[in-house]
Coordinates of C-alpha atoms in Angstrom, one line a residue:
M248 CA 0.0 0.0 0.0
L249 CA 1.1 3.5 -0.7
W250 CA 2.8 4.8 2.4
S251 CA 1.4 8.3 2.2
G252 CA -2.0 7.5 0.8
W253 CA -4.4 4.7 -0.1
G254 CA -3.9 1.5 -1.9
D255 CA -1.9 0.7 -5.1
P256 CA -0.2 3.8 -6.5
A257 CA -0.8 2.5 -10.0
E258 CA -4.6 2.9 -9.4
A259 CA -4.4 6.5 -8.4
A260 CA -5.6 9.1 -10.9
P261 CA -5.6 12.9 -10.9
L262 CA -8.9 14.8 -10.7
P263 CA -10.7 15.9 -13.9
D264 CA -10.5 19.6 -14.7
T265 CA -14.2 19.8 -14.1
V266 CA -13.8 18.8 -10.4
I267 CA -10.8 21.1 -9.9
G268 CA -12.9 23.9 -11.3
L269 CA -15.8 23.0 -9.0
L270 CA -13.6 22.9 -6.0
R271 CA -12.2 26.4 -6.8
D272 CA -15.5 28.0 -7.7
L273 CA -17.7 26.5 -5.1
L274 CA -15.4 26.0 -2.1
G275 CA -12.4 28.3 -2.7
V276 CA -9.9 25.4 -2.8
E277 CA -6.5 26.5 -3.9
P278 CA -3.9 24.1 -5.4
R279 CA -1.2 22.7 -3.1
G280 CA 2.2 24.3 -3.2
S281 CA 3.9 20.9 -3.1
G282 CA 3.1 17.3 -2.8
P283 CA 3.9 14.8 0.1
V284 CA 7.5 14.6 1.3
A285 CA 9.5 11.8 -0.3
L286 CA 9.8 8.6 1.7
E287 CA 13.6 8.9 1.8
D288 CA 13.3 12.4 3.3
V289 CA 11.4 11.3 6.3
T290 CA 13.5 11.4 9.4
V291 CA 12.9 8.4 11.7
P292 CA 14.2 8.3 15.3
E293 CA 16.4 5.4 16.3
P294 CA 14.3 2.5 17.6
E295 CA 13.7 2.4 21.3
G296 CA 13.4 -0.7 23.5
G297 CA 17.0 -1.9 24.0
P298 CA 18.9 -5.0 23.0
A299 CA 17.3 -7.3 25.6
A300 CA 13.8 -6.5 24.3
R301 CA 14.9 -7.1 20.7
R302 CA 16.5 -10.5 21.6
A303 CA 13.2 -11.5 23.3
L304 CA 11.2 -10.5 20.2
V305 CA 13.5 -12.3 17.9
A306 CA 13.3 -15.5 20.0
A307 CA 9.5 -15.2 20.0
V308 CA 9.1 -15.2 16.2
G309 CA 12.0 -17.4 15.3
G310 CA 14.5 -15.2 13.6
E311 CA 15.9 -11.7 13.0
E312 CA 14.2 -11.4 9.6
H313 CA 10.8 -11.3 11.4
V314 CA 11.7 -8.3 13.6
R315 CA 12.0 -5.2 11.3
T316 CA 13.6 -2.0 12.5
D317 CA 14.5 -0.4 9.2
P318 CA 13.0 3.1 8.6
E319 CA 10.7 2.1 5.7
A320 CA 9.1 -0.7 7.5
R321 CA 8.4 1.5 10.6
I322 CA 7.1 4.4 8.5
R323 CA 4.7 2.0 6.6
H324 CA 3.3 0.9 10.0
T325 CA 2.8 4.5 11.3
R326 CA -0.9 5.3 12.1
G327 CA -3.8 4.4 9.7
K328 CA -5.5 6.0 6.8
S329 CA -7.8 8.7 8.2
T330 CA -7.4 12.1 6.6
P331 CA -5.6 13.5 9.7
D332 CA -3.3 10.5 9.5
L333 CA -2.5 11.1 5.9
L334 CA -2.1 14.9 6.3
R335 CA 0.5 14.2 9.1
I336 CA 2.4 11.5 7.3
R337 CA 2.5 13.6 4.0
A338 CA 4.2 16.3 6.0
G339 CA 6.8 13.9 7.3
D340 CA 5.3 13.6 10.9
V341 CA 6.2 10.2 12.2
T342 CA 5.9 10.9 15.9
D343 CA 3.8 7.8 16.3
V344 CA 6.3 5.5 14.6
P345 CA 6.7 2.0 16.1
A346 CA 10.1 0.9 17.5
A347 CA 9.9 -2.3 15.5
V348 CA 7.6 -4.3 13.3
V349 CA 7.2 -7.9 14.5
L350 CA 5.8 -10.6 12.2
P351 CA 4.6 -13.8 14.0
A352 CA 3.5 -16.8 12.1
S353 CA 1.3 -18.7 14.6
H354 CA -0.9 -18.3 17.6
D355 CA 1.9 -19.5 19.9
E356 CA 4.3 -16.9 18.5
V357 CA 1.8 -14.2 19.1
L358 CA 1.5 -15.4 22.8
A359 CA 5.3 -15.3 23.0
V360 CA 5.5 -11.8 21.6
L361 CA 2.9 -10.6 24.1
G362 CA 4.9 -12.2 26.9
A363 CA 8.1 -10.5 25.7
C364 CA 6.4 -7.1 25.4
A365 CA 4.9 -7.3 28.9
E366 CA 8.2 -8.3 30.3
H367 CA 10.1 -5.5 28.6
G368 CA 7.5 -2.7 28.8
L369 CA 6.6 -2.5 25.2
A370 CA 3.2 -1.7 24.0
V371 CA 1.7 -3.8 21.2
V372 CA -0.5 -2.6 18.3
P373 CA -2.0 -5.4 16.2
F374 CA -1.6 -4.5 12.5
G375 CA -3.6 -6.1 9.7
G376 CA -4.2 -4.0 6.5
G377 CA -3.4 -0.7 8.2
T378 CA -6.8 0.7 7.1
S379 CA -8.1 2.2 10.3
V380 CA -9.7 5.6 9.9
V381 CA -10.4 6.3 13.6
G382 CA -6.9 6.4 15.1
G383 CA -6.8 2.7 15.9
L384 CA -3.1 2.3 15.2
A385 CA -1.6 5.1 17.2
P386 CA -1.5 4.1 20.9
E387 CA -1.4 6.7 23.7
R388 CA 1.6 5.7 25.6
R389 CA 4.8 7.4 26.7
G390 CA 7.3 4.8 25.6
P391 CA 8.1 2.5 22.7
F392 CA 5.7 0.2 21.1
V393 CA 5.8 -2.5 18.4
A394 CA 3.5 -3.0 15.4
L395 CA 2.4 -6.7 15.4
D396 CA 2.0 -7.3 11.7
L397 CA -0.1 -10.4 11.1
R398 CA 0.6 -10.8 7.4
R399 CA 2.3 -14.2 7.8
M400 CA -0.8 -15.6 9.4
D401 CA -2.8 -15.7 6.2
G402 CA -4.2 -19.2 5.7
L403 CA -7.5 -21.0 5.4
L404 CA -7.2 -23.3 8.3
A405 CA -10.4 -25.4 7.8
L406 CA -13.5 -25.5 5.7
D407 CA -16.6 -27.5 6.5
P408 CA -18.9 -27.6 3.4
V409 CA -21.6 -29.4 5.2
S410 CA -22.0 -26.8 8.0
R411 CA -20.8 -24.1 5.6
T412 CA -18.2 -22.7 7.9
A413 CA -14.5 -21.7 7.4
T414 CA -11.7 -20.9 9.8
L415 CA -9.4 -18.2 8.6
Q416 CA -6.3 -16.6 10.0
P417 CA -6.3 -12.9 10.9
G418 CA -3.7 -11.6 8.5
L419 CA -5.6 -12.9 5.5
R420 CA -6.6 -10.0 3.2
A421 CA -10.2 -10.0 2.0
P422 CA -9.4 -10.7 -1.8
R423 CA -7.2 -13.6 -0.9
A424 CA -9.9 -15.0 1.5
E425 CA -12.5 -14.8 -1.3
A426 CA -10.1 -16.5 -3.7
L427 CA -9.4 -19.4 -1.3
L428 CA -13.1 -19.8 -0.5
A429 CA -14.1 -19.6 -4.2
E430 CA -11.9 -22.6 -4.9
H431 CA -14.4 -24.6 -2.9
G432 CA -17.4 -22.8 -4.4
F433 CA -18.1 -20.4 -1.4
T434 CA -18.0 -16.7 -0.6
L435 CA -17.9 -14.7 2.6
G436 CA -19.9 -12.0 1.0
H437 CA -18.1 -9.2 2.9
F438 CA -17.2 -6.3 0.7
P439 CA -16.5 -3.1 2.6
Q440 CA -14.9 -0.1 0.9
S441 CA -11.6 -1.2 2.4
Y442 CA -12.0 -4.7 0.8
E443 CA -8.8 -4.6 -1.3
W444 CA -6.5 -4.1 1.7
A445 CA -8.3 -5.0 4.9
T446 CA -7.9 -8.3 6.7
I447 CA -10.1 -10.9 8.4
G448 CA -8.8 -10.0 11.8
G449 CA -9.4 -6.4 11.3
F450 CA -13.0 -7.1 10.2
A451 CA -13.6 -8.9 13.5
A452 CA -11.8 -6.4 15.7
T453 CA -13.8 -3.5 14.4
R454 CA -17.2 -5.0 13.7
S455 CA -16.9 -4.2 10.0
S456 CA -20.0 -4.0 7.7
G457 CA -19.7 -4.6 4.0
Q458 CA -21.6 -3.0 1.1
A459 CA -23.7 -6.2 0.7
S460 CA -24.7 -6.3 4.3
A461 CA -28.4 -6.1 3.5
G462 CA -28.1 -9.6 2.1
Y463 CA -25.1 -11.2 3.8
G464 CA -25.2 -9.4 7.1
R465 CA -22.4 -7.5 9.0
F466 CA -19.1 -9.3 9.7
D467 CA -20.0 -9.7 13.4
E468 CA -23.1 -11.6 12.3
M469 CA -21.0 -14.0 10.3
V470 CA -18.6 -14.9 13.1
L471 CA -19.2 -18.2 14.8
G472 CA -16.0 -18.6 16.7
L473 CA -12.8 -16.7 17.7
T474 CA -9.4 -17.4 19.2
L475 CA -7.8 -14.6 21.1
A476 CA -4.2 -14.5 22.3
T477 CA -3.8 -12.3 25.5
P478 CA -0.9 -11.7 27.8
R479 CA -2.7 -14.0 30.3
G480 CA -3.2 -16.9 27.8
T481 CA -5.7 -18.0 25.2
L482 CA -9.4 -17.4 25.0
D483 CA -11.4 -19.7 22.7
T484 CA -15.0 -18.7 22.0
G485 CA -17.8 -20.3 20.0
R486 CA -18.4 -24.1 19.8
A487 CA -21.9 -24.0 18.2
P488 CA -23.9 -21.7 15.9
R489 CA -26.0 -20.6 18.9
S490 CA -25.8 -21.3 22.6
A491 CA -27.6 -20.5 25.9
A492 CA -24.5 -21.3 27.9
G493 CA -24.1 -17.9 29.5
P494 CA -23.2 -14.6 27.9
D495 CA -21.6 -14.9 24.4
L496 CA -17.9 -14.2 24.8
R497 CA -17.6 -13.7 21.1
Q498 CA -19.3 -10.4 21.5
L499 CA -16.6 -9.3 24.0
V500 CA -13.9 -9.9 21.4
L501 CA -15.8 -8.5 18.4
G502 CA -15.1 -4.8 18.2
S503 CA -12.4 -4.9 20.9
E504 CA -9.8 -3.3 18.5
G505 CA -6.8 -5.1 20.0
A506 CA -7.4 -3.7 23.4
F507 CA -8.2 -7.1 25.0
G508 CA -6.0 -9.4 22.9
V509 CA -4.9 -10.4 19.4
I510 CA -7.4 -12.4 17.3
T511 CA -5.5 -15.3 15.8
A512 CA -8.3 -17.3 14.2
V513 CA -11.9 -16.6 13.1
T514 CA -14.5 -19.1 12.2
V515 CA -17.1 -17.6 9.9
R516 CA -20.3 -18.6 8.1
I517 CA -19.9 -18.9 4.3
R518 CA -22.3 -19.2 1.5
P519 CA -22.2 -20.6 -2.1
V520 CA -20.9 -18.2 -4.7
P521 CA -24.0 -16.6 -6.4
P522 CA -24.2 -17.4 -10.1
V523 CA -26.0 -14.1 -10.8
R524 CA -25.4 -10.6 -9.6
V525 CA -27.6 -7.8 -10.8
Y526 CA -27.3 -4.1 -9.7
E527 CA -29.8 -1.4 -10.7
G528 CA -30.2 2.3 -10.3
W529 CA -33.4 3.9 -9.0
R530 CA -34.3 7.6 -8.8
F531 CA -36.3 9.3 -6.1
D532 CA -37.4 12.9 -5.9
S533 CA -36.1 13.4 -2.4
F534 CA -34.0 11.8 0.3
E535 CA -37.0 11.5 2.5
E536 CA -38.9 9.6 -0.3
G537 CA -36.0 7.3 -0.9
T538 CA -35.5 6.6 2.8
T539 CA -39.1 5.5 3.1
A540 CA -38.6 3.1 0.2
L541 CA -35.5 1.6 1.8
R542 CA -37.3 1.2 5.1
R543 CA -40.2 -0.6 3.4
L544 CA -37.8 -3.1 1.8
A545 CA -35.8 -3.6 5.0
Q546 CA -38.9 -4.2 7.1
D547 CA -41.3 -5.9 4.8
G548 CA -39.1 -7.3 2.1
P549 CA -38.0 -8.5 -0.2
R550 CA -34.7 -7.3 1.1
P551 CA -32.0 -6.9 -1.7
T552 CA -28.4 -8.0 -1.2
V553 CA -27.2 -4.4 -1.8
L554 CA -29.4 -1.4 -0.8
R555 CA -28.1 2.2 -0.5
L556 CA -29.3 5.7 -1.2
S557 CA -27.4 8.9 -1.9
D558 CA -28.9 12.2 -0.9
E559 CA -29.5 15.1 -3.4
T560 CA -26.0 16.6 -3.0
E561 CA -24.1 13.3 -3.3
T562 CA -26.2 12.4 -6.4
L563 CA -25.7 15.8 -8.0
V564 CA -21.9 15.8 -7.6
G565 CA -21.7 12.2 -8.8
L566 CA -20.1 10.8 -5.6
A567 CA -22.6 8.0 -5.7
Q568 CA -20.3 6.5 -8.4
P569 CA -16.8 7.6 -7.3
D570 CA -15.2 6.5 -10.6
A571 CA -17.5 9.0 -12.4
I572 CA -17.0 11.9 -10.0
G573 CA -17.6 15.2 -11.7
S574 CA -19.8 13.7 -14.4
G575 CA -23.0 13.5 -12.3
P576 CA -26.2 15.3 -13.4
R577 CA -26.0 19.0 -13.1
E578 CA -29.7 20.0 -13.0
S579 CA -31.4 20.6 -9.7
S580 CA -33.9 17.9 -10.5
A581 CA -31.3 15.2 -10.2
G582 CA -33.1 13.8 -7.2
C583 CA -31.5 10.9 -5.2
L584 CA -29.9 7.8 -6.6
A585 CA -30.5 4.4 -5.0
V586 CA -28.5 1.3 -5.9
V587 CA -30.3 -1.9 -5.5
G588 CA -28.6 -5.3 -6.0
H589 CA -29.7 -8.9 -6.0
E590 CA -27.5 -11.9 -5.9
G591 CA -28.4 -15.6 -6.2
T592 CA -29.8 -17.9 -8.8
E593 CA -31.2 -16.5 -12.0
E594 CA -34.7 -17.5 -11.0
D595 CA -34.4 -16.1 -7.4
T596 CA -32.8 -12.8 -8.4
A597 CA -35.5 -12.2 -11.1
H598 CA -38.3 -13.0 -8.7
R599 CA -36.9 -10.8 -5.9
G600 CA -36.1 -8.0 -8.3
E601 CA -39.7 -7.9 -9.6
R602 CA -41.1 -7.8 -6.1
A603 CA -38.6 -5.1 -5.0
A604 CA -39.3 -3.1 -8.1
A605 CA -43.0 -3.1 -7.2
V606 CA -42.2 -1.7 -3.7
L607 CA -39.8 1.0 -5.1
R608 CA -42.4 2.1 -7.7
A609 CA -45.1 2.3 -5.1
C610 CA -42.8 4.6 -3.0
G611 CA -42.2 7.0 -5.9
G612 CA -39.1 5.4 -7.4
T613 CA -38.2 5.5 -11.1
P614 CA -36.1 2.7 -12.6
L615 CA -32.8 3.8 -14.3
G616 CA -31.8 0.4 -15.5
E617 CA -28.6 -1.5 -14.8
E618 CA -26.1 1.1 -16.0
P619 CA -26.0 3.1 -12.7
G620 CA -25.7 -0.2 -10.8
R621 CA -22.8 -1.4 -13.0
R622 CA -21.1 2.0 -12.6
W623 CA -21.4 1.8 -8.8
A624 CA -20.2 -1.8 -8.7
G625 CA -17.2 -0.9 -11.0
G626 CA -16.2 2.0 -8.7
R627 CA -17.2 0.6 -5.3
Y628 CA -13.6 0.7 -4.0
S629 CA -12.6 4.0 -5.7
A630 CA -13.5 6.6 -3.1
P631 CA -10.3 6.3 -1.0
Y632 CA -8.2 6.9 -4.1
L633 CA -10.5 9.9 -4.9
R634 CA -9.7 11.3 -1.4
D635 CA -6.0 11.2 -2.2
A636 CA -6.5 13.2 -5.4
L637 CA -8.6 15.7 -3.5
L638 CA -5.9 16.1 -0.9
D639 CA -3.4 16.6 -3.7
A640 CA -5.6 19.4 -5.1
G641 CA -5.6 21.2 -1.7
A642 CA -9.1 20.1 -0.5
L643 CA -9.9 18.8 2.9
V644 CA -12.0 15.7 2.6
E645 CA -13.1 13.2 5.2
T646 CA -15.9 10.8 6.0
L647 CA -17.8 9.8 9.2
E648 CA -20.7 7.5 9.8
T649 CA -23.3 6.7 12.4
A650 CA -26.6 4.8 12.8
T651 CA -29.9 5.1 14.4
F652 CA -33.5 3.9 14.4
W653 CA -35.7 4.7 11.4
S654 CA -37.8 7.2 13.3
R655 CA -34.7 9.2 14.2
V656 CA -33.0 9.2 10.8
P657 CA -34.3 12.6 9.6
E658 CA -33.3 14.3 12.9
L659 CA -29.8 12.7 12.9
Y660 CA -29.3 13.5 9.2
A661 CA -30.1 17.2 9.7
A662 CA -28.2 17.4 13.0
V663 CA -24.9 16.1 11.6
R664 CA -25.2 18.2 8.4
D665 CA -25.9 21.3 10.4
A666 CA -23.0 20.7 12.7
L667 CA -20.5 20.1 9.9
T668 CA -21.7 23.0 7.8
G669 CA -21.9 25.4 10.7
T670 CA -18.5 24.7 12.1
L671 CA -16.6 24.8 8.8
T672 CA -18.5 27.9 7.6
E673 CA -17.7 29.7 10.8
A674 CA -14.0 28.9 10.2
G675 CA -14.2 30.5 6.8
T676 CA -14.3 27.3 4.7
P677 CA -17.9 26.6 3.8
P678 CA -18.1 22.8 3.0
L679 CA -19.9 20.5 0.7
V680 CA -21.6 17.9 2.9
M681 CA -22.9 14.7 1.2
C682 CA -24.6 11.7 2.7
H683 CA -25.9 8.2 1.8
I684 CA -27.7 5.5 3.6
S685 CA -25.0 2.7 3.5
H686 CA -26.6 -0.1 5.5
V687 CA -30.2 -1.0 6.4
Y688 CA -31.8 -3.1 9.1
E689 CA -35.4 -3.8 10.0
N690 CA -35.2 -1.3 12.8
G691 CA -32.9 1.4 11.4
A692 CA -30.1 2.4 9.1
S693 CA -26.6 3.8 8.9
L694 CA -25.8 7.3 7.6
Y695 CA -22.4 7.8 5.9
F696 CA -21.3 11.4 5.4
T697 CA -18.6 12.8 3.2
V698 CA -17.3 16.4 3.7
V699 CA -15.2 18.5 1.4
S700 CA -13.9 22.0 2.0
A701 CA -10.8 24.1 1.7
Q702 CA -8.1 23.0 4.1
G703 CA -7.6 26.3 6.0
E704 CA -4.4 27.2 7.7
D705 CA -4.1 24.0 9.8
A706 CA -6.1 21.3 8.1
V707 CA -5.8 18.8 11.0
A708 CA -7.0 21.2 13.6
H709 CA -9.7 22.4 11.2
W710 CA -11.1 19.0 10.7
T711 CA -10.8 18.1 14.4
R712 CA -13.1 20.9 15.4
A713 CA -15.7 19.9 12.7
K714 CA -15.5 16.2 13.7
H715 CA -16.0 17.1 17.4
A716 CA -19.0 19.1 16.5
A717 CA -20.4 16.2 14.5
N718 CA -19.7 13.8 17.3
E719 CA -21.7 15.9 19.7
A720 CA -24.5 16.2 17.3
I721 CA -24.6 12.4 16.8
L722 CA -25.0 11.7 20.5
A723 CA -27.5 14.5 21.0
A724 CA -29.6 13.2 18.2
G725 CA -29.6 9.6 19.6
G726 CA -27.2 8.1 17.1
T727 CA -24.3 5.7 17.8
I728 CA -20.8 7.2 17.6
S729 CA -19.8 4.6 15.0
H730 CA -21.6 2.1 12.9
H731 CA -18.7 0.3 11.2
H732 CA -15.5 2.4 11.4
G733 CA -14.9 1.6 15.1
V734 CA -13.8 3.6 18.1
G735 CA -10.0 3.9 18.0
T736 CA -8.9 7.1 19.7
D737 CA -10.9 9.5 17.6
H738 CA -14.3 8.3 18.9
R739 CA -13.2 7.1 22.3
D740 CA -14.4 10.0 24.5
W741 CA -17.8 9.9 22.9
Y742 CA -17.9 6.1 23.2
L743 CA -17.3 6.3 26.9
R744 CA -20.4 8.6 27.2
E745 CA -22.4 6.2 25.0
A746 CA -21.4 3.1 27.1
G747 CA -22.0 4.9 30.4
P748 CA -19.9 4.9 33.6
L749 CA -20.9 1.3 34.7
G750 CA -20.3 -0.1 31.2
V751 CA -16.9 1.5 31.1
E752 CA -16.1 0.2 34.5
A753 CA -16.9 -3.3 33.3
L754 CA -14.8 -3.0 30.2
R755 CA -11.9 -1.7 32.3
A756 CA -12.2 -4.8 34.5
V757 CA -11.9 -7.1 31.5
K758 CA -8.9 -5.1 30.3
R759 CA -7.1 -5.4 33.6
R760 CA -7.8 -9.2 33.8
L761 CA -6.7 -10.0 30.2
D762 CA -3.9 -7.3 30.0
P763 CA -2.7 -6.5 33.5
D764 CA 0.4 -4.6 32.3
G765 CA -1.7 -2.5 29.8
V766 CA 0.5 -3.3 26.8
L767 CA -2.3 -4.0 24.3
N768 CA -3.1 -1.0 22.1
P769 CA -3.2 1.5 25.0
G770 CA -5.6 4.4 24.6
V771 CA -7.6 2.7 21.9
L772 CA -11.2 1.9 22.9
L773 CA -10.4 2.9 26.5
P774 CA -8.1 5.6 27.9
A775 CA -4.7 4.3 28.8
D776 CA -4.0 3.9 32.6

């Protein structure tokens, strides 16, 4: 992955002139004076920790080659991929650089690394694809830490075609996982925007939700079992698809973001690869009208595999299809674009498509055919590359997401838009705020916002103020602080308020029991002691 941006550098593309003109005329964005610093020009401090700690780490993973302390490896494991992360790394700021990158190959080696780190006072940050956008890879600790890169743990450990389950290692990237499962005729069906780079362990640790969640469910709904390595030993969870044997400890591990332990194996539900995939576009006059249509399908069916709705601004700009940004409809009657997808057999997709179309028409929808759906599917992983291009052009661009019950969606939508628009306008950089419903449930939905403005004098501080205002608005309007990005450090203070004092006390007790020395991702999810 590009060290100062997202993904494969070969996939990056500059912005069209139309978009650059829009940024200038609408938002006052001025071109950058220079690009990111060169990798070789980044100054990295000498690794901390001492020779005894290094010897212990080398012994834990079976060789010097699996403990990297060279500058490039450490830079590439510095922070994640949020816009503040990228702005800082592009400026050469590596104050959060790990002392070493450690690459274990097994559960036992992970246990050994955790033991060595506890003994020598090193913090441990589990590292999968490095795609965190909420500060999940920069611990709050005064002292050295190691990045525990799980890339060597990338196998399919078991597959049960009768039960339709698979056990996967945490460092397995999503495309490789799909390829391994496809050899046996199965799919996981989990396709988040980070799909090309994110890992199985990261999906579990953050309660990821894929773009086909309406049909396949969230990742935490797919997980049937987990193995967790902790400084105190091993925690195995899940021996049946459902159980009444006490509280479900899987739920304690899911979403724990490396604060309680390191996930070393995940058993998931799998499904046969669908022979047919059909994605269509539908137009609605308003976001309110489209929201009603999505709710009807989510509650009364038939529920499509993919179901998402862009608001008027996102549709007008063309962000609903990131690979076509700048080519969206320009008239004010553009309305709102919904993408509806069905996967399965030819007979099943045709039947569900007809029934869904009847509901969408009854709610005011106009069919646009398969072309908008194909465009969306072709560009479904393009938005992070677009963000890099926008940053290069001098714009500030970031995303945030939340979720709430259907009855509160209008209030939450308005509250977050107002908070972002008001804060950034007061700072002298009026923004473009776009939103789409990204995931739907019987009882509610997720709202995913994209914000673009000029960067201001200090882009990181500029965005921090806006993000804080949005977070306050989310809690005040009854939303959750995160639907699928996770908590990290960026959302932690608001998560503590959402969980409540007694809930936080219970989580701290778990943390103390599993990680008595506080070495696991300190400051992420919970404040460091």
